[in-house]
Coordinates of C-alpha atoms in Angstrom, one line a residue:
M1 CA 0.9 -62.6 -4.1
T2 CA -3.2 -62.0 -3.7
G3 CA -5.1 -63.5 -1.6
F4 CA -8.2 -65.2 -1.1
P5 CA -10.2 -63.8 1.9
S6 CA -13.1 -64.6 0.9
F7 CA -12.8 -67.8 0.9
N8 CA -13.6 -67.7 4.3
V9 CA -16.1 -65.1 4.6
F10 CA -19.5 -66.7 5.6
S11 CA -22.1 -67.8 2.6
S12 CA -25.0 -69.3 4.7
S13 CA -26.9 -67.0 7.2
S14 CA -27.5 -70.0 9.2
E15 CA -23.6 -70.0 9.7
L16 CA -23.8 -66.3 11.2
G17 CA -25.5 -67.9 14.2
L18 CA -23.1 -70.3 14.9
G19 CA -20.2 -67.8 14.8
G20 CA -18.4 -70.0 12.2
A21 CA -18.9 -73.4 14.1
G22 CA -21.1 -76.4 12.6
F23 CA -18.5 -78.1 10.1
L24 CA -20.7 -81.3 11.0
L25 CA -24.0 -79.6 10.2
P26 CA -25.4 -80.0 6.5
S27 CA -25.8 -77.2 4.9
P28 CA -25.7 -77.5 0.3
N29 CA -24.2 -73.3 0.1
S30 CA -22.4 -73.0 3.1
T31 CA -18.6 -72.5 2.9
K32 CA -17.9 -73.7 6.8
V33 CA -18.6 -77.6 6.2
N34 CA -17.3 -81.0 6.0
P35 CA -18.2 -82.3 2.6
S36 CA -18.8 -85.8 4.0
V37 CA -22.0 -84.0 5.6
A38 CA -25.3 -83.8 3.6
D39 CA -29.0 -83.6 3.5
S40 CA -30.5 -87.1 2.7
N41 CA -33.4 -85.3 1.6
R42 CA -34.1 -83.2 -1.6
S43 CA -33.5 -79.6 -0.8
F44 CA -33.0 -75.8 -2.1
V45 CA -31.8 -73.3 0.2
A46 CA -31.2 -69.6 -0.9
S47 CA -29.5 -66.7 1.4
I48 CA -28.8 -62.8 1.6
I49 CA -25.7 -61.7 3.7
N50 CA -25.1 -57.9 4.1
Y51 CA -22.0 -56.8 5.4
K52 CA -21.2 -53.0 6.1
S53 CA -19.9 -50.5 2.7
G54 CA -22.2 -52.0 0.6
I55 CA -20.9 -55.5 0.6
S56 CA -23.5 -58.4 0.0
S57 CA -23.3 -62.1 -0.2
Q58 CA -25.9 -64.4 -2.2
S59 CA -26.1 -67.9 -2.3
I60 CA -28.0 -70.8 -3.8
G61 CA -27.7 -74.6 -2.8
L62 CA -29.7 -77.9 -3.8
C63 CA -28.7 -81.3 -2.8
S64 CA -30.6 -84.2 -3.5
P65 CA -30.1 -88.0 -3.3
W66 CA -28.2 -89.5 -6.2
V67 CA -26.4 -93.3 -6.7
Y68 CA -26.8 -94.2 -3.4
G69 CA -25.6 -91.0 -2.0
T70 CA -25.8 -87.0 -2.2
A71 CA -25.4 -84.9 -4.5
T72 CA -24.8 -80.8 -4.2
I73 CA -24.6 -78.1 -6.6
S74 CA -24.7 -74.4 -5.1
M75 CA -23.2 -70.9 -6.7
R76 CA -22.2 -68.1 -4.1
H77 CA -21.5 -64.5 -5.4
I78 CA -19.8 -61.7 -2.9
S79 CA -20.3 -58.3 -4.3
Y80 CA -17.6 -55.6 -3.1
G81 CA -19.4 -52.3 -4.6
T82 CA -19.3 -49.7 -7.7
F83 CA -16.2 -47.4 -7.1
D84 CA -15.0 -44.4 -9.7
G85 CA -11.7 -45.2 -11.7
Y86 CA -9.8 -42.8 -12.3
D87 CA -6.0 -43.1 -14.5
E88 CA -2.7 -41.8 -13.6
L89 CA -3.6 -38.2 -14.6
S90 CA -6.6 -38.7 -12.3
E91 CA -9.1 -38.4 -14.7
Y92 CA -12.2 -40.1 -14.2
T93 CA -12.8 -43.6 -16.2
G94 CA -15.7 -44.4 -15.6
K95 CA -17.3 -46.8 -12.7
Y96 CA -16.0 -50.3 -12.3
Y97 CA -17.5 -53.2 -10.2
S98 CA -15.5 -55.5 -8.0
S99 CA -16.9 -59.2 -6.9
D100 CA -16.4 -62.8 -6.3
T101 CA -17.9 -66.3 -7.7
W102 CA -18.3 -69.7 -6.9
F103 CA -19.7 -72.6 -8.1
N104 CA -19.7 -75.9 -6.6
I105 CA -20.3 -79.5 -7.0
G106 CA -20.3 -82.3 -4.3
Y107 CA -20.8 -85.8 -3.9
S108 CA -21.0 -87.5 -0.4
K109 CA -21.8 -91.4 0.7
K110 CA -21.7 -94.0 3.6
I111 CA -20.0 -96.9 3.1
K112 CA -22.1 -99.8 4.0
L113 CA -21.7 -101.4 7.0
F114 CA -19.6 -98.6 9.0
P115 CA -21.4 -95.4 10.4
I116 CA -18.4 -93.5 8.0
R117 CA -19.4 -90.9 5.2
L118 CA -16.9 -90.2 2.9
G119 CA -17.2 -86.7 0.8
L120 CA -15.6 -84.5 -2.3
T121 CA -16.4 -81.0 -3.3
A122 CA -14.8 -79.7 -6.2
Q123 CA -15.0 -76.1 -6.7
Y124 CA -14.2 -72.7 -9.4
F125 CA -13.7 -69.6 -8.4
L126 CA -13.6 -66.3 -10.6
S127 CA -12.3 -63.1 -9.0
S128 CA -12.8 -60.0 -11.0
L129 CA -11.8 -56.2 -10.4
E130 CA -12.7 -54.3 -13.1
N131 CA -11.2 -55.9 -15.9
Y132 CA -8.8 -57.9 -13.9
T133 CA -9.6 -62.0 -13.1
I134 CA -8.3 -64.3 -11.6
N135 CA -9.5 -67.9 -12.6
A136 CA -9.0 -71.3 -10.0
L137 CA -10.5 -74.9 -9.5
A138 CA -9.9 -76.2 -6.0
I139 CA -11.2 -79.6 -4.7
S140 CA -12.0 -80.3 -0.8
F141 CA -12.4 -83.6 1.1
G142 CA -13.4 -84.9 4.2
S143 CA -14.8 -88.0 6.3
M144 CA -17.3 -87.9 9.5
I145 CA -17.7 -91.4 11.7
S146 CA -20.7 -91.4 14.0
F147 CA -21.6 -92.7 17.1
K148 CA -25.6 -93.5 17.9
R149 CA -25.0 -94.8 21.5
I150 CA -23.5 -91.4 22.9
D151 CA -25.3 -89.4 19.8
S152 CA -22.3 -87.9 18.6
K153 CA -20.0 -87.1 15.8
F154 CA -16.4 -87.0 14.9
G155 CA -14.8 -85.7 11.3
V156 CA -11.7 -84.2 9.3
S157 CA -12.0 -82.2 6.8
F158 CA -9.4 -81.0 4.0
H159 CA -10.3 -77.7 2.5
N160 CA -9.1 -75.2 -0.3
I161 CA -6.5 -77.5 -2.3
G162 CA -6.1 -76.4 -5.7
T163 CA -4.6 -73.5 -8.1
T164 CA -4.9 -70.6 -10.3
F165 CA -5.3 -70.3 -14.1
N166 CA -5.9 -68.0 -17.0
I167 CA -4.4 -65.0 -14.7
N168 CA -5.3 -61.6 -16.7
N169 CA -3.4 -58.4 -15.6
Y170 CA -3.3 -59.4 -12.3
S171 CA -0.4 -60.2 -9.8
E172 CA -0.4 -63.9 -8.8
G173 CA -3.2 -65.7 -7.0
L174 CA -2.8 -67.7 -3.5
I175 CA -5.6 -70.2 -2.0
E176 CA -4.5 -71.3 1.3
P177 CA -5.3 -74.8 1.8
K178 CA -6.8 -75.6 5.8
I179 CA -7.2 -78.7 8.1
V180 CA -10.6 -78.9 10.1
F181 CA -11.4 -81.3 13.1
S182 CA -15.0 -80.9 14.2
C183 CA -17.1 -83.0 16.6
A184 CA -21.0 -82.3 17.2
K185 CA -22.8 -83.9 20.6
T186 CA -26.4 -83.8 20.9
L187 CA -27.4 -83.5 25.0
A188 CA -30.0 -86.6 26.6
Y189 CA -30.8 -84.0 29.0
L190 CA -31.3 -80.4 27.0
P191 CA -32.8 -80.0 23.5
L192 CA -29.3 -78.9 22.5
T193 CA -26.6 -79.9 19.9
I194 CA -23.2 -78.5 20.2
Y195 CA -20.6 -78.0 17.9
M196 CA -16.7 -77.5 17.9
D197 CA -14.3 -77.1 15.1
A198 CA -10.6 -76.8 14.7
V199 CA -9.4 -75.2 12.0
M200 CA -6.4 -74.9 11.1
E201 CA -5.0 -73.2 7.7
R202 CA -1.2 -74.0 6.0
I203 CA 0.3 -71.1 5.0
S204 CA -0.6 -68.1 7.3
K205 CA 0.0 -71.1 10.5
N206 CA -3.2 -69.5 12.4
Q207 CA -5.0 -71.6 14.4
D208 CA -8.7 -71.3 15.8
V209 CA -11.3 -72.9 17.6
F210 CA -14.9 -72.2 16.9
I211 CA -17.8 -73.6 19.2
G212 CA -21.7 -73.1 19.3
G213 CA -24.8 -75.1 19.1
I214 CA -28.3 -75.0 18.4
F215 CA -31.2 -75.3 20.6
N216 CA -34.5 -77.1 19.0
F217 CA -37.3 -76.3 20.7
K218 CA -40.7 -78.3 20.2
N219 CA -42.5 -75.5 18.7
N220 CA -40.1 -75.6 15.6
L221 CA -38.2 -72.3 17.1
R222 CA -34.4 -73.0 16.7
V223 CA -31.9 -71.1 18.9
R224 CA -28.1 -70.7 17.6
W225 CA -25.3 -69.1 19.4
G226 CA -22.1 -69.4 18.7
T227 CA -18.0 -67.8 19.2
S228 CA -14.6 -69.0 19.1
T229 CA -10.8 -67.9 20.1
R230 CA -11.1 -65.2 17.1
K231 CA -12.5 -63.0 20.3
I232 CA -9.1 -62.9 21.5
S233 CA -8.0 -61.7 17.9
Q234 CA -10.3 -59.3 17.3
N235 CA -10.5 -57.3 20.5
T236 CA -9.7 -54.0 20.3
N237 CA -9.7 -53.1 24.1
Q238 CA -12.0 -49.9 23.2
D239 CA -15.0 -51.1 24.9
L240 CA -16.1 -53.8 27.6
T241 CA -19.5 -54.7 25.5
K242 CA -17.8 -55.0 22.4
S243 CA -15.0 -57.4 23.9
I244 CA -17.5 -59.6 25.1
I245 CA -19.5 -60.3 22.1
G246 CA -17.2 -59.3 19.8
A247 CA -16.6 -62.3 17.4
S248 CA -19.9 -64.1 18.3
G249 CA -22.9 -65.2 16.5
F250 CA -26.6 -65.2 17.2
G251 CA -29.6 -66.2 15.4
F252 CA -33.0 -67.8 15.5
G253 CA -34.9 -69.8 13.1
F254 CA -38.4 -71.5 12.5
K255 CA -40.1 -74.4 10.3
A256 CA -43.0 -74.2 9.1
G257 CA -44.3 -77.6 7.0
S258 CA -41.6 -78.0 4.1
T259 CA -39.9 -74.2 4.8
T260 CA -37.0 -73.3 7.4
I261 CA -36.6 -69.2 8.1
N262 CA -33.2 -68.9 9.4
Y263 CA -32.3 -65.4 10.5
G264 CA -28.3 -65.1 11.4
V265 CA -25.9 -61.9 13.0
F266 CA -22.7 -62.4 13.4
I267 CA -20.6 -59.0 15.6
Y268 CA -16.4 -58.9 14.9
G269 CA -14.4 -57.3 17.7
T270 CA -14.8 -53.9 16.1
G271 CA -18.6 -53.8 16.8
A272 CA -19.4 -54.1 13.3
S273 CA -22.3 -57.0 12.0
A274 CA -22.8 -59.0 9.3
H275 CA -26.6 -59.8 8.7
G276 CA -28.4 -62.4 6.9
I277 CA -31.8 -64.7 6.3
E278 CA -32.1 -67.8 4.6
M279 CA -34.7 -69.6 3.5
G280 CA -34.9 -73.7 3.1
I281 CA -37.5 -75.3 1.2
K282 CA -37.7 -79.6 1.5
L283 CA -38.6 -80.8 -2.6

């Protein structure tokens, strides 16, 4: 049985700075977002993330008001690099590539007379390794309720409910559903919004809690931070510095007119890191 861990990797550079938190933060090209959350403005976002060993992620997303709600469309791609191929006799057969690609569409809408939003996304997934492929269809849906008096939001979302099909010379694929409980709180006396998310995976039974925040300064500068309970599972006990900053994200961004630039870095418990940059434009 082949799993798809790429469903849980970062696809948005702003995600890196939050360390995996922020499911209630709008982002059209993020994998870690409640489908009910969307920017009400028309905007375009492009992001690039570089991992170690030549692995890279590219994504673009667009959101726009549509039929009394907000529609989103995005494409994400992860390239695992180029490899040398050999047959069973160790004869060189040429180079081959490995990649994962997603195409997403979504819609979210606020319920009249109530501070509640509902949303649904559908995605087509294609995984390829040389001449082997797996196709999949999956949906995610969620809801969010806002409390203006305490400047807080709470949400619940269900992700990656789907199945594989048209498997070509490949082992059977497995998509792991997950449930996410989220909250966001803007503090009254600090320019800080805190995000907390509890993620529960159905098959592996993994449970993690993510917490992060965004400092919004008056000069249009934003500073992001985040960490999670994965700091414990990723701790190698080899170095004190790695134990402290492992499984954590840091980032910053600034806004100039209708353009926003974000840079983020995520540091794994082993000391390896992923770096990304993202540009957003309000249209």
